[in-house]
Coordinates of C-alpha atoms in Angstrom, one line a residue:
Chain Q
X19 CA 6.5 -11.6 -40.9
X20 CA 3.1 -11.3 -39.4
X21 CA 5.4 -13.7 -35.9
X22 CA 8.6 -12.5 -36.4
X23 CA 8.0 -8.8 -36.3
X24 CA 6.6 -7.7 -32.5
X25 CA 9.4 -10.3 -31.4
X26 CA 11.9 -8.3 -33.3
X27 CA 10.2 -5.2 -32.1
X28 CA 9.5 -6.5 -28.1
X29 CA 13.9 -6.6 -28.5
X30 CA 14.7 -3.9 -29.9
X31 CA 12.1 -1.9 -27.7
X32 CA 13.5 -3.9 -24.1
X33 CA 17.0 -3.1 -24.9
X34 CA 16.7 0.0 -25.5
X35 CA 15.3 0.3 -22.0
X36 CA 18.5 -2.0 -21.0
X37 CA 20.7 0.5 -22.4
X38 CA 19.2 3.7 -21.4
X39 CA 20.0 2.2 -17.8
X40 CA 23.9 1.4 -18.1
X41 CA 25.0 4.2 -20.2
X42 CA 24.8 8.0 -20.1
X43 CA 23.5 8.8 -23.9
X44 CA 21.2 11.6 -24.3
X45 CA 19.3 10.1 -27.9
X46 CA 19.0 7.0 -26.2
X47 CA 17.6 8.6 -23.0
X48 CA 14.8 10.7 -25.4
X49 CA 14.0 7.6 -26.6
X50 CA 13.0 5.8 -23.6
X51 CA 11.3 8.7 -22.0
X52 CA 9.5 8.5 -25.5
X53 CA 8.4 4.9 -25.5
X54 CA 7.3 4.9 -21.8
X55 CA 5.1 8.2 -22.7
X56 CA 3.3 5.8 -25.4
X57 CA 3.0 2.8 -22.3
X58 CA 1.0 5.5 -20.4
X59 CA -1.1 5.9 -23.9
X60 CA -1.4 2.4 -24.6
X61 CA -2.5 1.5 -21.0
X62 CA -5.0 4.3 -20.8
X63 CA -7.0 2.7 -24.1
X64 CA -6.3 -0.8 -22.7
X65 CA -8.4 0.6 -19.7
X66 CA -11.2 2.1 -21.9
X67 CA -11.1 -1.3 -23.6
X68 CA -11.8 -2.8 -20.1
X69 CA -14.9 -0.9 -19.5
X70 CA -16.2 -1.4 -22.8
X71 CA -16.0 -5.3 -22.4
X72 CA -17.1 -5.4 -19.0
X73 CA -20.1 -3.4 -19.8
X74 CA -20.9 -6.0 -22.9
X75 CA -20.2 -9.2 -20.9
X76 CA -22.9 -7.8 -18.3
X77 CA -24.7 -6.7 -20.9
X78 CA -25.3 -9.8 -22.5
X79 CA -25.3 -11.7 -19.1
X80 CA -28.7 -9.2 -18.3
X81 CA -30.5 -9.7 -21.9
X82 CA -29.7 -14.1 -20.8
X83 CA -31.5 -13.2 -18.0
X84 CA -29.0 -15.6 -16.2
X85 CA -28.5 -15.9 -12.2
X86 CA -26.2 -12.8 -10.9
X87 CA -28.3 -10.4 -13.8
X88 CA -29.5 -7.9 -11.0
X89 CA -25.9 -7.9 -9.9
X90 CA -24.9 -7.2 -13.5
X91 CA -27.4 -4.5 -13.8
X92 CA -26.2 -3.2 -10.4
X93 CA -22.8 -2.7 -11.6
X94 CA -23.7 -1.0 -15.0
X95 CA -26.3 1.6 -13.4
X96 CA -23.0 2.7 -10.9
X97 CA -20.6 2.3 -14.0
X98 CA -22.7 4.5 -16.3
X99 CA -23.4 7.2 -13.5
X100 CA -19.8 7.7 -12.2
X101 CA -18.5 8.0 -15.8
X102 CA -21.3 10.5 -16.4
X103 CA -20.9 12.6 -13.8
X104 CA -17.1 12.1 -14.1
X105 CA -17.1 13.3 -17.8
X106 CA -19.9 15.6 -18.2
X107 CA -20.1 17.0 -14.8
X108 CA -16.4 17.2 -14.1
X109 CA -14.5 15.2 -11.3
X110 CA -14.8 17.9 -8.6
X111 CA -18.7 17.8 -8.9
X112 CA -20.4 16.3 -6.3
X113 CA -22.0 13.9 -7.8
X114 CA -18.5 12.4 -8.6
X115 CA -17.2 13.0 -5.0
X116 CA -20.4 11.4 -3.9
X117 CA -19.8 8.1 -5.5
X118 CA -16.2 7.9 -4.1
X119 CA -16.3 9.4 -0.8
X120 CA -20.5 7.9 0.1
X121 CA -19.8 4.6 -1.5
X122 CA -16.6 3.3 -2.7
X123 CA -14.7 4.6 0.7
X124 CA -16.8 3.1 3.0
X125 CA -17.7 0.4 1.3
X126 CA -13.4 -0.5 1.2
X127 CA -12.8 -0.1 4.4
X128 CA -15.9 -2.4 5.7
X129 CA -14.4 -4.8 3.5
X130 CA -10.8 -4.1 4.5
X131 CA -12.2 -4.3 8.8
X132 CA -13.8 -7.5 8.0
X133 CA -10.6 -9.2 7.5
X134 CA -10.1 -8.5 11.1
X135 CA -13.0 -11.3 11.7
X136 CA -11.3 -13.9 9.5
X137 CA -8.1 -12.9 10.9
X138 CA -9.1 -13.8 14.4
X139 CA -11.4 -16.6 14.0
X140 CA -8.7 -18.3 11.4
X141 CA -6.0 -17.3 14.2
X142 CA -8.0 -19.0 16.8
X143 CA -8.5 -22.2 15.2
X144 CA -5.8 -23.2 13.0
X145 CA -3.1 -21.6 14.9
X146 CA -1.9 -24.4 16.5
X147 CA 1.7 -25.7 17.7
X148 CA 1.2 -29.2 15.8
X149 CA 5.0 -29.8 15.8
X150 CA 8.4 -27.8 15.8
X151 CA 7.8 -25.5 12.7
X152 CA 4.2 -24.5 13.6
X153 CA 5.0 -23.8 17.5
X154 CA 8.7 -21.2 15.7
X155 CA 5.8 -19.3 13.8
X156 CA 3.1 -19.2 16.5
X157 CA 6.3 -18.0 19.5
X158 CA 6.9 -15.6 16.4
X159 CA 3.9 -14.4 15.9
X160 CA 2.8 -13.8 19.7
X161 CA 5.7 -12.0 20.4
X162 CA 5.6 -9.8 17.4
X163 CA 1.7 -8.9 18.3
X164 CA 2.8 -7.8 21.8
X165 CA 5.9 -6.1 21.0
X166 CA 3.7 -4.0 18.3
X167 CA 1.0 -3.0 20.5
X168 CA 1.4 -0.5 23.3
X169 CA 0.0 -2.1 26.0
X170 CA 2.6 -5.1 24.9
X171 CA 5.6 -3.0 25.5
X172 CA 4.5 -1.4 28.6
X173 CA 4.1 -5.4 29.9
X174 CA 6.9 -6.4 28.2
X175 CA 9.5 -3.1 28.5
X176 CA 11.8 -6.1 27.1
X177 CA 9.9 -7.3 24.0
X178 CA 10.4 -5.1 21.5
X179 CA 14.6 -5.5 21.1
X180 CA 13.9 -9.2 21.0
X181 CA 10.9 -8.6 18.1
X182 CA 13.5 -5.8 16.3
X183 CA 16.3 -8.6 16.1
X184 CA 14.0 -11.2 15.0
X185 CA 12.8 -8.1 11.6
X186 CA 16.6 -7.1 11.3
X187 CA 18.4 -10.3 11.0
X188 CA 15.8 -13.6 10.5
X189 CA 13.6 -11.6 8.4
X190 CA 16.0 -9.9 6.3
X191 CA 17.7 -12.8 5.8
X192 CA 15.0 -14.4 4.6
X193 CA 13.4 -11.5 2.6
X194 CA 16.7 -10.8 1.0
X195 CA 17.1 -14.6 -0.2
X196 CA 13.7 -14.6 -1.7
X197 CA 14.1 -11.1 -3.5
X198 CA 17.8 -12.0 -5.0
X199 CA 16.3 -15.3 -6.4
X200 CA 13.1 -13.7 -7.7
X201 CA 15.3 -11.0 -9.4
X202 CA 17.4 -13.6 -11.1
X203 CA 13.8 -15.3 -12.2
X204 CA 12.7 -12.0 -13.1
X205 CA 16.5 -11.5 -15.5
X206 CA 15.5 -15.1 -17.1
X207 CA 12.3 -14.4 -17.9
X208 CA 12.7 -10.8 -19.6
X209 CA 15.6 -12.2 -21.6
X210 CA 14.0 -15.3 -22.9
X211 CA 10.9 -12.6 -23.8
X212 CA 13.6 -10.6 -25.6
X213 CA 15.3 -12.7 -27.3
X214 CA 11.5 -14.1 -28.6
X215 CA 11.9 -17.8 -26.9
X216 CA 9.0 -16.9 -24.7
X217 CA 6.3 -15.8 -27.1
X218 CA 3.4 -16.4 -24.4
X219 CA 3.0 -12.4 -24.1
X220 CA 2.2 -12.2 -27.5
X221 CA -0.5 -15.0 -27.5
X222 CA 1.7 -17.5 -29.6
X223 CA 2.3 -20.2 -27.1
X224 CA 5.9 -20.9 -25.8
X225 CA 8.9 -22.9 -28.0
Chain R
X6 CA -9.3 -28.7 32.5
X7 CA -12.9 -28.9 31.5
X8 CA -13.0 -25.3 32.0
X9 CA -9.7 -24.7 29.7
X10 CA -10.9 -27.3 26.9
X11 CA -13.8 -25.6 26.0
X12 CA -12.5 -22.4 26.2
X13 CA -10.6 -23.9 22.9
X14 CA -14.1 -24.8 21.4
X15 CA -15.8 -21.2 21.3
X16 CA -17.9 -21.2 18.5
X17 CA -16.3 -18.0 16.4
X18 CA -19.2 -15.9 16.3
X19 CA -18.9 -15.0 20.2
X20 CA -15.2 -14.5 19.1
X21 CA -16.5 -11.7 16.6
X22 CA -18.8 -10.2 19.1
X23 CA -15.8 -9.2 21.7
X24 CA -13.7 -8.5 18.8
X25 CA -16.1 -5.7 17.9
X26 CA -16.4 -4.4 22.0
X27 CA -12.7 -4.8 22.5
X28 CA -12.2 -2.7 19.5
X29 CA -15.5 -0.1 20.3
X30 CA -15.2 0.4 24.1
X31 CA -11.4 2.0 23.2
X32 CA -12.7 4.2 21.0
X33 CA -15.2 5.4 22.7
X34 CA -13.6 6.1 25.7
X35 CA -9.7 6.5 25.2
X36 CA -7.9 4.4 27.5
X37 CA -4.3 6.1 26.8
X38 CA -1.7 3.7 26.9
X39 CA 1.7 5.2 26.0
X40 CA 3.2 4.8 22.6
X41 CA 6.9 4.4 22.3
X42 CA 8.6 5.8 18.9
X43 CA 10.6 3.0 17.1
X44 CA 14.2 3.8 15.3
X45 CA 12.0 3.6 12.1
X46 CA 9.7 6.5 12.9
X47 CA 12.0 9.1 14.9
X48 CA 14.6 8.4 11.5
X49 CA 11.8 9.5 9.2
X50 CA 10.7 12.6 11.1
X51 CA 14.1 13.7 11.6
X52 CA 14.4 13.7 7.9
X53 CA 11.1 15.4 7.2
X54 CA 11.7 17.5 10.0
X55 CA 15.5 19.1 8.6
X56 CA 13.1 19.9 5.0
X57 CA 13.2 24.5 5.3
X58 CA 10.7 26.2 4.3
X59 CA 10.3 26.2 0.3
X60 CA 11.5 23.0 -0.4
X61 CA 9.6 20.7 -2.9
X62 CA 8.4 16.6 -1.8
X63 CA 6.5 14.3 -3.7
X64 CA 3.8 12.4 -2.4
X65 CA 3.0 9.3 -4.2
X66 CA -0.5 7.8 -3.6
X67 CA -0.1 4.3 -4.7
X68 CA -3.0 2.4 -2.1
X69 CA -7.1 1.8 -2.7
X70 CA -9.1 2.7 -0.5
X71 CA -9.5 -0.4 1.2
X72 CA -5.7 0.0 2.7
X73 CA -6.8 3.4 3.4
X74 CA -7.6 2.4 7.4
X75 CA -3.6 1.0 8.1
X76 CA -1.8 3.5 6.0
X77 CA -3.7 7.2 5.3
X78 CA -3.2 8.0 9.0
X79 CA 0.4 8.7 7.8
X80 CA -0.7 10.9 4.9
X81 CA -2.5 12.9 7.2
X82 CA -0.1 13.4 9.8
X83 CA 2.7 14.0 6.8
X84 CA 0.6 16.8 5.4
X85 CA -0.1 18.2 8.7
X86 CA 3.8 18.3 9.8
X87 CA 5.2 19.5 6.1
X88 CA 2.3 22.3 5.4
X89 CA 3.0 23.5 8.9
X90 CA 7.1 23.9 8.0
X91 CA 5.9 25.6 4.7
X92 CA 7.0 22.9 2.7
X93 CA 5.5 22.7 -1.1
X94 CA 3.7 19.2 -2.0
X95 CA 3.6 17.8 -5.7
X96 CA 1.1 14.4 -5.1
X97 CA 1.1 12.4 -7.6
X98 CA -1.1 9.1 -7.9
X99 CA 0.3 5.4 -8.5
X100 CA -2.9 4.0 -8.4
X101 CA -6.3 5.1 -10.0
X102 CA -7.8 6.0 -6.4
X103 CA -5.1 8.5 -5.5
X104 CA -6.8 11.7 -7.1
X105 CA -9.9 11.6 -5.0
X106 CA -7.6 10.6 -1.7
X107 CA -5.3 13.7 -2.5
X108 CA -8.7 15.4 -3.0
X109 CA -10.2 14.5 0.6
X110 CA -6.9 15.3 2.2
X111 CA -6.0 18.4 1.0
X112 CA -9.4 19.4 2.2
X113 CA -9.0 21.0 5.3
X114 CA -5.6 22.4 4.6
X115 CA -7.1 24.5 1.4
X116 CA -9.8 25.6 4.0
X117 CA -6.9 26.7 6.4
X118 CA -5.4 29.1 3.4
X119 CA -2.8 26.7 1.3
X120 CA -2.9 27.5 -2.2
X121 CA -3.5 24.8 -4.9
X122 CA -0.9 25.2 -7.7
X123 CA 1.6 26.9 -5.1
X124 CA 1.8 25.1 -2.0
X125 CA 0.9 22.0 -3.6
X126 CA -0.6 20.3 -7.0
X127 CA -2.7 17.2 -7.3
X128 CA -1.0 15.7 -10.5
X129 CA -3.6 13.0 -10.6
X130 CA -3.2 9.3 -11.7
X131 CA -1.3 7.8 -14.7
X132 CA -2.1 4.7 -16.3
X133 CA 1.0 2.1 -16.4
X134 CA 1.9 1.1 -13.7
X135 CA 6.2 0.9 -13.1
X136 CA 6.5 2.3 -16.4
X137 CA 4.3 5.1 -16.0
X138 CA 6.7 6.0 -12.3
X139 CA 9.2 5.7 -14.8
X140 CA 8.5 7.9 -17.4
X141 CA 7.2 11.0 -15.3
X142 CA 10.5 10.6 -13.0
X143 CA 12.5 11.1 -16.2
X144 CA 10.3 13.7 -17.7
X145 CA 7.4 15.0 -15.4
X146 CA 6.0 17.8 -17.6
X147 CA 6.1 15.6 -20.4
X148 CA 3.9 12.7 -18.7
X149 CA 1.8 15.4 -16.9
X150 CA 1.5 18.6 -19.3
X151 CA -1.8 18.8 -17.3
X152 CA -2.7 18.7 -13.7
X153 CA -6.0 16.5 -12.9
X154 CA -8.2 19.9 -13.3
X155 CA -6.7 20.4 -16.4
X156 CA -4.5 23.2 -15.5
X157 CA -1.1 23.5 -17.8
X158 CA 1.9 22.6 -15.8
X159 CA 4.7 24.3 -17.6
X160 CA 3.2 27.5 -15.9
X161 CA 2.4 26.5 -12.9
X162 CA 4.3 28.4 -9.6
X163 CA 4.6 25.4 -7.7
X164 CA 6.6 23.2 -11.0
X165 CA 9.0 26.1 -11.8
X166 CA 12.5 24.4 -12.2
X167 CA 11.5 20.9 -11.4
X168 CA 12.2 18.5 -14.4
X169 CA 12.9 15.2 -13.0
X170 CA 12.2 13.7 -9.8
X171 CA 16.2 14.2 -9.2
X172 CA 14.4 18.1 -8.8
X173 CA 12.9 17.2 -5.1
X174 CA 13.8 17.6 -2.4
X175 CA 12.1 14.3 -0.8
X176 CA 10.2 11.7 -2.2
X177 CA 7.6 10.2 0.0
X178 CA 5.4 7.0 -0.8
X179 CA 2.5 5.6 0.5
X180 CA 1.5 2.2 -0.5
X181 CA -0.6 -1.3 0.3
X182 CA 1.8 -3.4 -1.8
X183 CA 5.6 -3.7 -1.9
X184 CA 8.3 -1.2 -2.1
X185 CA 10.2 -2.7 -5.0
X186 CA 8.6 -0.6 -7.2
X187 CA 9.7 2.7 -6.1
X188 CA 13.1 1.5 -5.2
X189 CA 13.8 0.2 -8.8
X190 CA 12.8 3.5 -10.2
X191 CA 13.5 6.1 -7.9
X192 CA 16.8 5.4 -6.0
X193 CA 19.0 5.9 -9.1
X194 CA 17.8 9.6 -8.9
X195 CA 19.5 10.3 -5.5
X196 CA 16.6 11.6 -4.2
X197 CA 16.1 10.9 -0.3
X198 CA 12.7 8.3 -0.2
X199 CA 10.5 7.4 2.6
X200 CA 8.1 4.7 2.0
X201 CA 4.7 4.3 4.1
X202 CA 3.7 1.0 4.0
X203 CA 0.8 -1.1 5.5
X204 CA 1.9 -3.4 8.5
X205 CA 1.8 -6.4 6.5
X206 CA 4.1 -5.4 3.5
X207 CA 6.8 -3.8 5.6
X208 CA 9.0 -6.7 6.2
X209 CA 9.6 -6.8 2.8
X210 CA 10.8 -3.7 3.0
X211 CA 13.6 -4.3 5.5
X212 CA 16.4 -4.9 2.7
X213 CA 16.0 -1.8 1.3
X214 CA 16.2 0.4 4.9
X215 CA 19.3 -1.4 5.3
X216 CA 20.9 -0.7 2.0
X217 CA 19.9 3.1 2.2
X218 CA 18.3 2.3 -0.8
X219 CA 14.9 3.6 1.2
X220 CA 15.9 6.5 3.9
X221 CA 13.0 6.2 6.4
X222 CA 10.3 3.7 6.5
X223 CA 6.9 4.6 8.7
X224 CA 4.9 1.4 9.3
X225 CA 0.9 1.3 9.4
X226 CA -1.1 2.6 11.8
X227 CA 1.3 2.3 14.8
X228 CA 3.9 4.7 12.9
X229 CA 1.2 7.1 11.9
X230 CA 0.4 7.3 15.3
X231 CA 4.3 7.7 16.5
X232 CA 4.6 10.4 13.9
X233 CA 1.5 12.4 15.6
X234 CA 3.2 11.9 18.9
X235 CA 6.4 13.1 17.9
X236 CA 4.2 16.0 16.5
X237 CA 2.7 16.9 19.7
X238 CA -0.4 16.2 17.9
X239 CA -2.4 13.1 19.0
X240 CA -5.2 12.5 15.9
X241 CA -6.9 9.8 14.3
X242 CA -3.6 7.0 14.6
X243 CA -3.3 7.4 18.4
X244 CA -6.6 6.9 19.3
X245 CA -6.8 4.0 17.3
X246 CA -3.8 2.2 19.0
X247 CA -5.2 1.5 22.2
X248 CA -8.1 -0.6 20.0
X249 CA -5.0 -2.0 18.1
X250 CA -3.8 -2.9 21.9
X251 CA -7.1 -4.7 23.0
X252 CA -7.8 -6.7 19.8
X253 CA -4.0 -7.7 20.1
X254 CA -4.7 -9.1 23.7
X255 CA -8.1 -10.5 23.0
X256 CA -6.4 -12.4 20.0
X257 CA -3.4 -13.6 21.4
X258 CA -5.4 -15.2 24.8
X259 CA -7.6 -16.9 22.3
X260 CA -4.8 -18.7 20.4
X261 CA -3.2 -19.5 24.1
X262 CA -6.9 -20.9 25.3
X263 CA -6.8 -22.7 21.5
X264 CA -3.4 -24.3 22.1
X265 CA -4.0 -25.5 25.7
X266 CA -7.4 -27.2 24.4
X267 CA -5.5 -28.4 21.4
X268 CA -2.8 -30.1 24.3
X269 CA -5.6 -31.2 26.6
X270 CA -7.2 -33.0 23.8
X271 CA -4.2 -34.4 22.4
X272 CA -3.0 -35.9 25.7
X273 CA -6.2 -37.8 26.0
X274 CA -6.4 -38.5 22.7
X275 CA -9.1 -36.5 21.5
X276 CA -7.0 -34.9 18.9
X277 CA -4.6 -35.9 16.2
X278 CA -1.3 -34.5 15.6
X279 CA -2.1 -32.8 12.6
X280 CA -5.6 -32.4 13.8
X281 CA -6.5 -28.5 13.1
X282 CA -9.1 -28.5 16.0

């Protein structure tokens, strides 16, 4: 009982969210509205669970005094004060904004312009036309840079019909392909979840 | 030769250090180039441009901060366009970030006299993921009965006769990862979307365009800074793309100097076929 009944219940759940889909049934539509309200529950504890074990995991990793502890400490001093001030203070306080706007933004997008470094030094020396394949992806790749910055177009007034045939036809052709079989992967999987052949989700290993 | 071979050998740190002037010098002093609008962004302001005054659009934050640089540009210029039509905003947040990037953006535009649970609401973010989309576009009162300052929804101006997300007028999203999610949940509601996407993610989105399945697409910072032009209103996207341009230029005559080393070599040997360097 204690195996058979969330497989029983992961089924009855998922096709009721198949259903609600192909037919037009009003119980069946309060239903699903219903269940994915409890998701939104669920998923907000699963998150408070999160925090709870990431604050224990650095917990203990301090009290071990092992290497990365001032890290650990790091991160549970700035855990502890955004959910203060979050909580207590409310989330328009400025203590709140401060941690967001002073901290977390710029400290993104410092990360997020580094990959500009990586980008060009990786560019630089791996992008090489070893044979056939590899010079396709590096003609590809040129043009597209030109054609998508300005000064590209006004050198090459040309470029940019060339680049939009190359996104409207060889891409699509090749997005589309990988998106179809992916969705038919994605239709296998559910069903053998479903049907409670694949018990993995549920921590009991697969048949 | 010599000359050209060792241009291929430039140890990458110098390659950082004109990365950051070719990217700074623009900035600091504009060099202009001209921006022409793609099919993609003229489609997608035509659209929001025919939205009268009155009408109700979703904005879904579903990016971190980090792909804040490529794709809040088009947020701001979005905001800037539809507040100046008198078009009502409902922004809603995909991922847990969106509430304080709602926050910062509404900024100015509560300063300039728009009124928060009238000309537009932060929602705030729901835990959830696609199912969470899911259950607010069937039922958004029931997934939000509050707004993120706690305010009840039921009563507020701005929500009055809107149910489902079938209730907008537009739905608009701006994201750092694929499309598919929006697509599977919102295109069965008939509801006209727009996605803006990061540079690197939009090819993905192509299908959809095509299929009508997404109306308009506006792509990075480039389309942010189409938008602005189509605007009249040059801001943070344009003067970015003439750094865009130079760090585009700078790149692409590095991997030409990196490929004609790579040849030079090769013909004498240096280098093996499958030889990275």
């Amino acid at each position: 009982m204690k195996r058979e009944a969330p497989i029983v219940l992961a089924g009855i759940v998922g096709l009721i969210q198949i259903l609600e889909h192909f037919f037009d049934f009003e119980a069946i539509a309060a239903v699903t509205v219903e269940l994915q309200n409890w998701v939104i529950i669920v998923s907000a504890f699963s998150l408070a669970l999160a925090a709870i074990n990431l604050a224990i995991n650095h917990t203990q990793k301090i009290s071990a005094k092992k290497a990365g502890a001032f890290d650990s400490a790091l991160l549970l001093i700035t855990m502890v004060f955004t959910a203060v001030a979050g909580i207590f203070w409310g989330m328009e306080s400025s203590g709140f904004k401060f941690v967001f706007n002073a901290i977390i933004d710029p400290a993104a997008s410092a990360f997020y312009a580094m990959a500009a470094f990586h980008v060009a030094s990786a560019a630089y020396r791996a992008f090489r036309a070893h044979n056939a394949h590899a010079a396709a992806l590096l003609i590809t790749g040129v043009m597209l840079m030109i054609a998508k910055a300005p000064i590209g177009e006004a050198w090459f007034p040309w470029m940019p019909t060339i680049t939009n045939w190359i996104m409207s036809v060889l891409n699509l052709a090749g997005v589309r392909g990988i998106m179809i079989s992916s969705a038919i992967g994605m239709i296998c999987v559910s069903a053998r979840i479903l049907l409670g052949i694949d018990r993995s989700h549920l921590g009991l290993g697969r048949d | 030769m010599e000359l050209i071979r060792k241009l291929g050998e430039v140890d990458p740190r110098w390659l950082y250090v004109l990365l950051v002037l070719v990217v700074l010098i623009p900035m600091v002093s504009p060099i202009g180039l001209p921006i022409n609008v793609s099919a993609y962004t003229s489609n997608a302001f035509a659209l929001l441009d025919s939205l009268k005054p009155g009408d109700t659009v979703v904005f879904d934050f579903g990016y971190y901060v980090d792909g804040a640089p490529d794709v809040e540009p088009i947020a701001v210029a979005l905001f800037d366009h539809l507040f100046s039509k008198g078009v009502r905003i409902v922004c809603v947040s995909y991922k847990n970030h969106g509430p304080m990037i709602v926050d910062k953006l509404t900024e100015p535009h509560v300063k300039a006299g728009k009124e928060y649970g009238v000309d537009f609401v932060n929602l705030g973010f729901l835990a959830g993921g696609e199912t969470a989309l899911a259950a607010w576009a069937a039922d958004i009162k029931k997934a939000y009965p509050t707004d993120w300052k706690g305010n009840n929804t039921s009563t507020m101006p701005i929500l009055q006769g809107i149910n489902t997300v079938a209730d907008f007028d537009m739905f608009v999203f701006y994201t750092d990862d694929s499309a598919e999610v929006w697509v599977r949940q919102i295109s069965q509601y008939k509801v006209p979307i727009i996605g803006g996407l990061i540079t690197v993610t939009a090819p993905q989105a192509e299908p959809f365009l095509q299929s009508k399945q997404l109306a308009g697409l506006l792509v990075g910072l480039r389309g942010a800074a189409e938008y602005e032009k189509l605007m009249n209103k040059p801001g943070t996207a344009s003067a970015g793309m003439d750094a865009q341009s130079m760090a585009h230029l700078m790149l692409i005559a590095f991997i030409l100097f990196g490929n004609a080393s790579y040849f030079i070599k090769r013909s004498k040997g240096l280098a093996g076929k499958g030889a990275a360097k």
